[in-house]
Short mmCIF file of N, CA, C and O in Angstrom, two decimals:
data_model
loop_
_atom_site.label_atom_id
_atom_site.label_comp_id
_atom_site.label_asym_id
_atom_site.label_seq_id
_atom_site.Cartn_x
_atom_site.Cartn_y
_atom_site.Cartn_z
N GLN L 1453 9.53 20.60 5.73
CA GLN L 1453 8.56 19.93 6.58
C GLN L 1453 8.04 18.69 5.86
O GLN L 1453 7.37 18.78 4.84
N VAL L 1454 8.35 17.53 6.41
CA VAL L 1454 7.89 16.28 5.81
C VAL L 1454 6.44 16.04 6.21
O VAL L 1454 6.07 16.17 7.38
N GLN L 1455 5.64 15.69 5.24
CA GLN L 1455 4.24 15.33 5.50
C GLN L 1455 3.92 14.01 4.84
O GLN L 1455 4.30 13.78 3.69
N LEU L 1456 3.23 13.16 5.57
CA LEU L 1456 2.74 11.90 5.05
C LEU L 1456 1.23 11.89 5.22
O LEU L 1456 0.72 12.10 6.33
N VAL L 1457 0.52 11.66 4.12
CA VAL L 1457 -0.94 11.69 4.17
C VAL L 1457 -1.49 10.39 3.60
O VAL L 1457 -1.30 10.09 2.41
N GLU L 1458 -2.17 9.63 4.47
CA GLU L 1458 -2.76 8.37 4.05
C GLU L 1458 -4.16 8.58 3.49
O GLU L 1458 -4.86 9.52 3.89
N SER L 1459 -4.55 7.68 2.62
CA SER L 1459 -5.91 7.66 2.08
C SER L 1459 -6.23 6.25 1.63
O SER L 1459 -5.33 5.39 1.55
N GLY L 1460 -7.49 6.00 1.34
CA GLY L 1460 -7.89 4.72 0.80
C GLY L 1460 -8.56 3.77 1.77
O GLY L 1460 -8.99 2.68 1.37
N GLY L 1461 -8.62 4.16 3.02
CA GLY L 1461 -9.30 3.29 3.98
C GLY L 1461 -10.79 3.25 3.74
O GLY L 1461 -11.33 4.01 2.93
N GLY L 1462 -11.46 2.35 4.43
CA GLY L 1462 -12.90 2.23 4.29
C GLY L 1462 -13.41 0.98 4.95
O GLY L 1462 -12.69 0.33 5.71
N SER L 1463 -14.66 0.66 4.64
CA SER L 1463 -15.30 -0.53 5.20
C SER L 1463 -15.56 -1.53 4.10
O SER L 1463 -16.11 -1.17 3.05
N VAL L 1464 -15.14 -2.77 4.33
CA VAL L 1464 -15.35 -3.83 3.35
C VAL L 1464 -15.76 -5.09 4.08
O VAL L 1464 -15.57 -5.23 5.29
N GLN L 1465 -16.30 -6.02 3.33
CA GLN L 1465 -16.62 -7.32 3.90
C GLN L 1465 -15.40 -8.22 3.83
O GLN L 1465 -14.49 -8.01 3.01
N ALA L 1466 -15.40 -9.22 4.67
CA ALA L 1466 -14.31 -10.19 4.67
C ALA L 1466 -14.15 -10.78 3.28
O ALA L 1466 -15.14 -11.09 2.60
N GLY L 1467 -12.90 -10.91 2.86
CA GLY L 1467 -12.59 -11.40 1.53
C GLY L 1467 -12.40 -10.29 0.51
O GLY L 1467 -11.92 -10.56 -0.60
N GLY L 1468 -12.76 -9.08 0.89
CA GLY L 1468 -12.64 -7.96 -0.02
C GLY L 1468 -11.24 -7.38 -0.07
O GLY L 1468 -10.31 -7.90 0.58
N SER L 1469 -11.10 -6.30 -0.84
CA SER L 1469 -9.79 -5.68 -1.04
C SER L 1469 -9.87 -4.17 -0.85
O SER L 1469 -10.92 -3.56 -1.08
N LEU L 1470 -8.74 -3.60 -0.47
CA LEU L 1470 -8.58 -2.16 -0.39
C LEU L 1470 -7.15 -1.83 -0.79
O LEU L 1470 -6.25 -2.65 -0.58
N ARG L 1471 -6.94 -0.62 -1.31
CA ARG L 1471 -5.59 -0.16 -1.55
C ARG L 1471 -5.38 1.15 -0.81
O ARG L 1471 -6.09 2.14 -1.07
N LEU L 1472 -4.44 1.14 0.08
CA LEU L 1472 -4.08 2.33 0.83
C LEU L 1472 -2.98 3.08 0.10
O LEU L 1472 -2.11 2.47 -0.52
N SER L 1473 -3.03 4.40 0.20
CA SER L 1473 -1.99 5.25 -0.38
C SER L 1473 -1.42 6.16 0.70
O SER L 1473 -2.13 6.53 1.63
N CYS L 1474 -0.15 6.50 0.54
CA CYS L 1474 0.50 7.43 1.46
C CYS L 1474 1.31 8.40 0.60
O CYS L 1474 2.34 8.02 0.04
N ALA L 1475 0.83 9.62 0.51
CA ALA L 1475 1.51 10.64 -0.29
C ALA L 1475 2.50 11.38 0.59
O ALA L 1475 2.13 11.91 1.65
N ALA L 1476 3.75 11.42 0.15
CA ALA L 1476 4.81 12.09 0.90
C ALA L 1476 5.18 13.40 0.23
O ALA L 1476 5.23 13.49 -0.99
N SER L 1477 5.42 14.41 1.05
CA SER L 1477 5.88 15.69 0.52
C SER L 1477 6.94 16.26 1.46
O SER L 1477 6.97 15.92 2.64
N GLY L 1478 7.81 17.09 0.90
CA GLY L 1478 8.85 17.73 1.70
C GLY L 1478 9.98 16.82 2.09
O GLY L 1478 10.79 17.16 2.95
N TYR L 1479 10.09 15.66 1.43
CA TYR L 1479 11.11 14.70 1.84
C TYR L 1479 12.45 15.05 1.22
O TYR L 1479 12.57 15.10 0.01
N PRO L 1480 13.48 15.26 2.04
CA PRO L 1480 14.76 15.73 1.52
C PRO L 1480 15.71 14.64 1.06
O PRO L 1480 16.77 14.94 0.53
N TYR L 1481 15.35 13.38 1.27
CA TYR L 1481 16.30 12.32 0.99
C TYR L 1481 15.97 11.59 -0.30
O TYR L 1481 14.84 11.59 -0.75
N SER L 1482 16.97 10.94 -0.85
CA SER L 1482 16.76 10.18 -2.08
C SER L 1482 16.18 8.81 -1.80
O SER L 1482 15.34 8.32 -2.54
N TYR L 1483 16.67 8.18 -0.75
CA TYR L 1483 16.20 6.84 -0.42
C TYR L 1483 15.87 6.76 1.06
O TYR L 1483 16.52 7.38 1.88
N TYR L 1484 14.89 5.96 1.38
CA TYR L 1484 14.48 5.86 2.77
C TYR L 1484 13.66 4.59 2.97
O TYR L 1484 13.22 3.96 2.03
N PHE L 1485 13.50 4.26 4.22
CA PHE L 1485 12.62 3.15 4.58
C PHE L 1485 11.21 3.70 4.80
O PHE L 1485 11.04 4.74 5.44
N GLN L 1486 10.24 3.00 4.25
CA GLN L 1486 8.85 3.36 4.47
C GLN L 1486 8.09 2.13 4.93
O GLN L 1486 8.34 1.03 4.42
N GLY L 1487 7.20 2.34 5.86
CA GLY L 1487 6.45 1.21 6.40
C GLY L 1487 4.99 1.52 6.60
O GLY L 1487 4.57 2.68 6.64
N TRP L 1488 4.22 0.44 6.68
CA TRP L 1488 2.81 0.52 7.08
C TRP L 1488 2.66 -0.15 8.43
O TRP L 1488 3.18 -1.25 8.64
N PHE L 1489 1.97 0.54 9.31
CA PHE L 1489 1.67 0.01 10.63
C PHE L 1489 0.16 0.04 10.83
O PHE L 1489 -0.56 0.75 10.11
N ARG L 1490 -0.30 -0.71 11.81
CA ARG L 1490 -1.72 -0.65 12.16
C ARG L 1490 -1.89 -0.75 13.66
O ARG L 1490 -1.04 -1.33 14.36
N GLN L 1491 -2.98 -0.18 14.12
CA GLN L 1491 -3.27 -0.23 15.54
C GLN L 1491 -4.75 -0.39 15.74
O GLN L 1491 -5.55 0.44 15.31
N ALA L 1492 -5.11 -1.50 16.37
CA ALA L 1492 -6.50 -1.78 16.71
C ALA L 1492 -6.77 -1.25 18.12
O ALA L 1492 -5.84 -1.12 18.92
N PRO L 1493 -8.02 -0.98 18.44
CA PRO L 1493 -8.34 -0.47 19.79
C PRO L 1493 -7.83 -1.39 20.88
O PRO L 1493 -8.04 -2.61 20.83
N GLY L 1494 -7.13 -0.82 21.84
CA GLY L 1494 -6.62 -1.59 22.96
C GLY L 1494 -5.38 -2.41 22.67
O GLY L 1494 -4.92 -3.16 23.52
N LYS L 1495 -4.83 -2.26 21.46
CA LYS L 1495 -3.65 -3.04 21.10
C LYS L 1495 -2.50 -2.11 20.74
O LYS L 1495 -2.68 -0.94 20.43
N GLU L 1496 -1.30 -2.67 20.75
CA GLU L 1496 -0.12 -1.90 20.38
C GLU L 1496 -0.05 -1.74 18.86
O GLU L 1496 -0.58 -2.56 18.12
N ARG L 1497 0.64 -0.70 18.47
CA ARG L 1497 0.87 -0.50 17.04
C ARG L 1497 1.81 -1.58 16.53
O ARG L 1497 2.85 -1.86 17.15
N GLU L 1498 1.46 -2.20 15.41
CA GLU L 1498 2.27 -3.29 14.88
C GLU L 1498 2.66 -3.04 13.43
O GLU L 1498 1.90 -2.45 12.66
N GLY L 1499 3.84 -3.51 13.08
CA GLY L 1499 4.31 -3.39 11.72
C GLY L 1499 3.59 -4.35 10.79
O GLY L 1499 3.41 -5.53 11.13
N VAL L 1500 3.18 -3.87 9.65
CA VAL L 1500 2.48 -4.68 8.66
C VAL L 1500 3.41 -5.02 7.50
O VAL L 1500 3.53 -6.17 7.10
N ALA L 1501 4.06 -3.99 6.96
CA ALA L 1501 4.96 -4.18 5.83
C ALA L 1501 5.89 -2.97 5.73
O ALA L 1501 5.58 -1.90 6.25
N ALA L 1502 7.01 -3.17 5.07
CA ALA L 1502 7.95 -2.07 4.88
C ALA L 1502 8.69 -2.28 3.57
O ALA L 1502 8.74 -3.39 3.03
N ILE L 1503 9.28 -1.18 3.08
CA ILE L 1503 10.05 -1.24 1.84
C ILE L 1503 11.21 -0.27 1.94
O ILE L 1503 11.08 0.82 2.52
N TYR L 1504 12.35 -0.67 1.40
CA TYR L 1504 13.47 0.25 1.28
C TYR L 1504 13.49 0.72 -0.16
O TYR L 1504 13.68 -0.07 -1.09
N THR L 1505 13.26 2.01 -0.36
CA THR L 1505 13.08 2.52 -1.72
C THR L 1505 14.37 2.48 -2.53
O THR L 1505 14.32 2.53 -3.75
N GLY L 1506 15.51 2.38 -1.87
CA GLY L 1506 16.76 2.30 -2.61
C GLY L 1506 16.92 1.01 -3.38
O GLY L 1506 17.42 1.00 -4.51
N SER L 1507 16.48 -0.11 -2.77
CA SER L 1507 16.67 -1.42 -3.41
C SER L 1507 15.36 -2.08 -3.78
O SER L 1507 15.35 -3.04 -4.56
N GLY L 1508 14.26 -1.59 -3.20
CA GLY L 1508 12.98 -2.24 -3.45
C GLY L 1508 12.75 -3.44 -2.55
O GLY L 1508 11.74 -4.14 -2.70
N THR L 1509 13.64 -3.67 -1.62
CA THR L 1509 13.48 -4.80 -0.70
C THR L 1509 12.24 -4.59 0.16
O THR L 1509 12.01 -3.50 0.68
N THR L 1510 11.44 -5.63 0.30
CA THR L 1510 10.20 -5.55 1.06
C THR L 1510 10.22 -6.49 2.25
O THR L 1510 10.94 -7.49 2.27
N TYR L 1511 9.42 -6.15 3.24
CA TYR L 1511 9.30 -6.92 4.47
C TYR L 1511 7.82 -7.01 4.81
O TYR L 1511 7.08 -6.04 4.62
N TYR L 1512 7.41 -8.17 5.34
CA TYR L 1512 6.01 -8.36 5.69
C TYR L 1512 5.88 -9.08 7.03
O TYR L 1512 6.67 -9.96 7.36
N ALA L 1513 4.83 -8.72 7.73
CA ALA L 1513 4.47 -9.48 8.92
C ALA L 1513 3.89 -10.83 8.46
O ALA L 1513 3.25 -10.91 7.41
N ASP L 1514 4.12 -11.86 9.25
CA ASP L 1514 3.61 -13.18 8.88
C ASP L 1514 2.10 -13.18 8.68
O ASP L 1514 1.58 -13.91 7.83
N SER L 1515 1.41 -12.36 9.44
CA SER L 1515 -0.05 -12.34 9.40
C SER L 1515 -0.61 -11.82 8.08
O SER L 1515 -1.79 -12.02 7.79
N VAL L 1516 0.21 -11.13 7.29
CA VAL L 1516 -0.29 -10.55 6.04
C VAL L 1516 0.42 -11.09 4.80
O VAL L 1516 0.05 -10.73 3.67
N LYS L 1517 1.42 -11.91 4.98
CA LYS L 1517 2.16 -12.45 3.83
C LYS L 1517 1.22 -13.18 2.90
O LYS L 1517 0.39 -13.98 3.33
N GLY L 1518 1.36 -12.90 1.61
CA GLY L 1518 0.52 -13.54 0.62
C GLY L 1518 -0.80 -12.83 0.38
O GLY L 1518 -1.51 -13.15 -0.58
N ARG L 1519 -1.15 -11.89 1.26
CA ARG L 1519 -2.40 -11.15 1.11
C ARG L 1519 -2.16 -9.67 0.83
O ARG L 1519 -2.92 -9.05 0.09
N PHE L 1520 -1.13 -9.10 1.44
CA PHE L 1520 -0.84 -7.67 1.29
C PHE L 1520 0.42 -7.49 0.44
O PHE L 1520 1.34 -8.31 0.50
N THR L 1521 0.44 -6.40 -0.32
CA THR L 1521 1.61 -6.05 -1.11
C THR L 1521 1.94 -4.58 -0.93
O THR L 1521 1.07 -3.73 -1.14
N ILE L 1522 3.18 -4.32 -0.54
CA ILE L 1522 3.64 -2.93 -0.40
C ILE L 1522 4.40 -2.54 -1.66
O ILE L 1522 5.12 -3.36 -2.24
N SER L 1523 4.20 -1.33 -2.11
CA SER L 1523 4.91 -0.85 -3.30
C SER L 1523 5.11 0.65 -3.21
O SER L 1523 4.48 1.33 -2.38
N GLN L 1524 5.98 1.15 -4.06
CA GLN L 1524 6.34 2.57 -4.02
C GLN L 1524 6.40 3.11 -5.45
O GLN L 1524 7.00 2.48 -6.31
N ASP L 1525 5.80 4.26 -5.66
CA ASP L 1525 5.94 4.97 -6.92
C ASP L 1525 6.83 6.17 -6.63
O ASP L 1525 6.37 7.18 -6.08
N ASN L 1526 8.11 6.05 -6.97
CA ASN L 1526 9.06 7.10 -6.63
C ASN L 1526 8.76 8.40 -7.36
O ASN L 1526 8.99 9.49 -6.83
N ALA L 1527 8.25 8.31 -8.58
CA ALA L 1527 7.95 9.52 -9.34
C ALA L 1527 6.84 10.33 -8.67
O ALA L 1527 6.83 11.56 -8.75
N LYS L 1528 5.93 9.62 -8.02
CA LYS L 1528 4.81 10.30 -7.36
C LYS L 1528 5.02 10.47 -5.87
O LYS L 1528 4.17 11.03 -5.18
N ASN L 1529 6.15 9.96 -5.36
CA ASN L 1529 6.41 9.99 -3.91
C ASN L 1529 5.24 9.42 -3.13
O ASN L 1529 4.79 9.99 -2.12
N THR L 1530 4.73 8.32 -3.62
CA THR L 1530 3.55 7.70 -3.00
C THR L 1530 3.83 6.25 -2.68
O THR L 1530 4.37 5.51 -3.51
N LEU L 1531 3.45 5.87 -1.47
CA LEU L 1531 3.57 4.50 -1.00
C LEU L 1531 2.19 3.86 -1.04
O LEU L 1531 1.19 4.52 -0.75
N TYR L 1532 2.14 2.58 -1.39
CA TYR L 1532 0.86 1.88 -1.48
C TYR L 1532 0.88 0.62 -0.61
O TYR L 1532 1.93 0.04 -0.35
N LEU L 1533 -0.30 0.21 -0.22
CA LEU L 1533 -0.49 -1.08 0.42
C LEU L 1533 -1.74 -1.70 -0.19
O LEU L 1533 -2.86 -1.25 0.09
N GLN L 1534 -1.53 -2.69 -1.04
CA GLN L 1534 -2.65 -3.42 -1.62
C GLN L 1534 -3.02 -4.54 -0.66
O GLN L 1534 -2.18 -5.38 -0.33
N MET L 1535 -4.25 -4.52 -0.21
CA MET L 1535 -4.72 -5.50 0.77
C MET L 1535 -5.82 -6.35 0.16
O MET L 1535 -6.89 -5.83 -0.20
N ASN L 1536 -5.55 -7.62 0.02
CA ASN L 1536 -6.51 -8.58 -0.53
C ASN L 1536 -6.91 -9.59 0.52
O ASN L 1536 -6.23 -9.75 1.54
N SER L 1537 -8.00 -10.30 0.26
CA SER L 1537 -8.47 -11.34 1.18
C SER L 1537 -8.52 -10.81 2.61
O SER L 1537 -8.04 -11.47 3.55
N LEU L 1538 -9.12 -9.68 2.77
CA LEU L 1538 -9.16 -9.03 4.08
C LEU L 1538 -9.97 -9.86 5.08
O LEU L 1538 -10.96 -10.51 4.71
N LYS L 1539 -9.51 -9.81 6.32
CA LYS L 1539 -10.15 -10.54 7.41
C LYS L 1539 -10.61 -9.55 8.49
O LYS L 1539 -10.03 -8.46 8.60
N PRO L 1540 -11.58 -9.92 9.29
CA PRO L 1540 -12.02 -9.02 10.38
C PRO L 1540 -10.86 -8.59 11.28
O PRO L 1540 -10.85 -7.46 11.77
N GLU L 1541 -9.89 -9.47 11.47
CA GLU L 1541 -8.76 -9.13 12.34
C GLU L 1541 -7.81 -8.11 11.71
O GLU L 1541 -6.89 -7.63 12.37
N ASP L 1542 -8.04 -7.75 10.45
CA ASP L 1542 -7.26 -6.69 9.82
C ASP L 1542 -7.82 -5.31 10.16
O ASP L 1542 -7.22 -4.28 9.82
N THR L 1543 -8.96 -5.28 10.83
CA THR L 1543 -9.57 -4.01 11.21
C THR L 1543 -8.65 -3.23 12.13
O THR L 1543 -8.22 -3.74 13.17
N ALA L 1544 -8.34 -2.00 11.74
CA ALA L 1544 -7.42 -1.17 12.53
C ALA L 1544 -7.28 0.19 11.87
O ALA L 1544 -7.75 0.40 10.74
N LEU L 1545 -6.62 1.09 12.58
CA LEU L 1545 -6.19 2.35 12.00
C LEU L 1545 -4.81 2.11 11.39
O LEU L 1545 -3.91 1.64 12.09
N TYR L 1546 -4.67 2.39 10.12
CA TYR L 1546 -3.43 2.12 9.41
C TYR L 1546 -2.64 3.42 9.21
O TYR L 1546 -3.20 4.43 8.77
N PHE L 1547 -1.35 3.32 9.53
CA PHE L 1547 -0.45 4.47 9.44
C PHE L 1547 0.69 4.17 8.47
O PHE L 1547 1.16 3.04 8.41
N CYS L 1548 1.14 5.18 7.76
CA CYS L 1548 2.40 5.04 7.05
C CYS L 1548 3.48 5.80 7.82
O CYS L 1548 3.18 6.75 8.57
N ALA L 1549 4.70 5.36 7.66
CA ALA L 1549 5.82 5.94 8.38
C ALA L 1549 7.06 5.90 7.51
O ALA L 1549 7.14 5.09 6.59
N ALA L 1550 8.03 6.75 7.83
CA ALA L 1550 9.25 6.80 7.01
C ALA L 1550 10.45 7.16 7.87
O ALA L 1550 10.31 7.82 8.93
N ALA L 1551 11.62 6.75 7.39
CA ALA L 1551 12.86 7.07 8.07
C ALA L 1551 14.01 7.03 7.08
O ALA L 1551 14.04 6.17 6.20
N PRO L 1552 14.98 7.95 7.21
CA PRO L 1552 16.17 7.87 6.35
C PRO L 1552 17.01 6.67 6.75
O PRO L 1552 16.98 6.25 7.91
N PRO L 1553 17.76 6.10 5.82
CA PRO L 1553 18.47 4.85 6.11
C PRO L 1553 19.51 4.96 7.21
O PRO L 1553 19.74 3.98 7.92
N TRP L 1554 20.12 6.15 7.40
CA TRP L 1554 21.16 6.21 8.42
C TRP L 1554 20.62 6.22 9.85
O TRP L 1554 21.36 6.11 10.80
N THR L 1555 19.31 6.37 10.00
CA THR L 1555 18.72 6.29 11.34
C THR L 1555 18.09 4.92 11.58
O THR L 1555 17.64 4.63 12.69
N PHE L 1556 18.06 4.11 10.55
CA PHE L 1556 17.31 2.86 10.62
C PHE L 1556 18.16 1.76 11.25
O PHE L 1556 19.27 1.52 10.81
N GLY L 1557 17.60 1.08 12.25
CA GLY L 1557 18.34 0.03 12.93
C GLY L 1557 18.08 -1.36 12.38
O GLY L 1557 18.66 -2.33 12.85
N GLY L 1558 17.22 -1.48 11.37
CA GLY L 1558 16.99 -2.77 10.73
C GLY L 1558 15.75 -3.50 11.20
O GLY L 1558 15.35 -4.49 10.59
N ARG L 1559 15.17 -3.04 12.28
CA ARG L 1559 13.97 -3.70 12.79
C ARG L 1559 12.75 -2.98 12.24
O ARG L 1559 12.13 -2.16 12.91
N TRP L 1560 12.40 -3.33 11.03
CA TRP L 1560 11.38 -2.60 10.28
C TRP L 1560 10.02 -2.61 10.98
O TRP L 1560 9.19 -1.74 10.72
N TYR L 1561 9.79 -3.59 11.84
CA TYR L 1561 8.48 -3.78 12.47
C TYR L 1561 8.31 -2.96 13.74
O TYR L 1561 7.23 -2.99 14.35
N LEU L 1562 9.35 -2.25 14.15
CA LEU L 1562 9.26 -1.45 15.38
C LEU L 1562 8.93 0.01 15.07
O LEU L 1562 9.64 0.66 14.31
N PRO L 1563 7.88 0.54 15.67
CA PRO L 1563 7.52 1.94 15.42
C PRO L 1563 8.66 2.92 15.73
O PRO L 1563 8.80 3.93 15.04
N LYS L 1564 9.47 2.62 16.72
CA LYS L 1564 10.52 3.56 17.11
C LYS L 1564 11.62 3.71 16.07
O LYS L 1564 12.44 4.62 16.18
N GLU L 1565 11.63 2.84 15.06
CA GLU L 1565 12.62 2.96 13.98
C GLU L 1565 12.28 4.09 13.02
O GLU L 1565 13.11 4.49 12.22
N TYR L 1566 11.07 4.60 13.09
CA TYR L 1566 10.60 5.57 12.11
C TYR L 1566 10.49 6.96 12.72
O TYR L 1566 10.17 7.12 13.89
N ILE L 1567 10.77 7.95 11.87
CA ILE L 1567 10.77 9.34 12.34
C ILE L 1567 9.50 10.07 11.95
O ILE L 1567 8.95 10.85 12.72
N TYR L 1568 9.04 9.82 10.72
CA TYR L 1568 7.90 10.56 10.19
C TYR L 1568 6.67 9.66 10.16
O TYR L 1568 6.77 8.48 9.77
N TRP L 1569 5.53 10.23 10.52
CA TRP L 1569 4.28 9.47 10.59
C TRP L 1569 3.13 10.25 9.98
O TRP L 1569 3.07 11.48 10.09
N GLY L 1570 2.21 9.51 9.35
CA GLY L 1570 0.97 10.10 8.91
C GLY L 1570 -0.06 10.03 10.03
O GLY L 1570 0.21 9.52 11.12
N GLN L 1571 -1.25 10.53 9.72
CA GLN L 1571 -2.33 10.60 10.72
C GLN L 1571 -3.17 9.33 10.78
O GLN L 1571 -3.91 9.12 11.74
N GLY L 1572 -3.07 8.50 9.75
CA GLY L 1572 -3.79 7.24 9.76
C GLY L 1572 -5.06 7.25 8.93
O GLY L 1572 -5.67 8.30 8.70
N THR L 1573 -5.44 6.07 8.48
CA THR L 1573 -6.69 5.88 7.75
C THR L 1573 -7.33 4.60 8.28
O THR L 1573 -6.65 3.59 8.48
N GLN L 1574 -8.63 4.65 8.52
CA GLN L 1574 -9.33 3.54 9.16
C GLN L 1574 -9.71 2.46 8.15
O GLN L 1574 -10.26 2.77 7.08
N VAL L 1575 -9.44 1.23 8.52
CA VAL L 1575 -9.87 0.07 7.74
C VAL L 1575 -10.75 -0.78 8.64
O VAL L 1575 -10.33 -1.18 9.73
N THR L 1576 -11.95 -1.06 8.17
CA THR L 1576 -12.90 -1.88 8.92
C THR L 1576 -13.35 -3.03 8.04
O THR L 1576 -13.85 -2.81 6.94
N VAL L 1577 -13.16 -4.25 8.54
CA VAL L 1577 -13.53 -5.44 7.79
C VAL L 1577 -14.61 -6.17 8.58
O VAL L 1577 -14.39 -6.58 9.72
N SER L 1578 -15.75 -6.36 7.96
CA SER L 1578 -16.86 -7.02 8.63
C SER L 1578 -16.97 -8.47 8.16
O SER L 1578 -16.64 -8.79 7.02
N SER L 1579 -17.46 -9.30 9.06
CA SER L 1579 -17.57 -10.73 8.73
C SER L 1579 -18.90 -11.05 8.07
O SER L 1579 -19.80 -10.23 8.03
#
């Protein structure tokens, strides 16, 4: 049973930083795609960043490039999202997701590419 558990969300002022963590357990594969998504009230879930743990290749949405960094600690089976220079528009429920490479179609930003999902952690940025 694969489980993804996010943590690290909270409330910060604009310009502040947060680091989100996603602890994975029960994962049977050696390499996989992992992503961070977010969903604000009344909006669709959108891809923020992704990483392929086999090569370390990373992907970012234009809206977060230069501010957010995705990383993976394979020894701890933990995914991170370092978020700097936070803006009010970054306010959302943040989810981590994962998928084995043979199911992945290459569109890292689409929720339907991922099989496993966490429950989410709330990030609120005030102006």
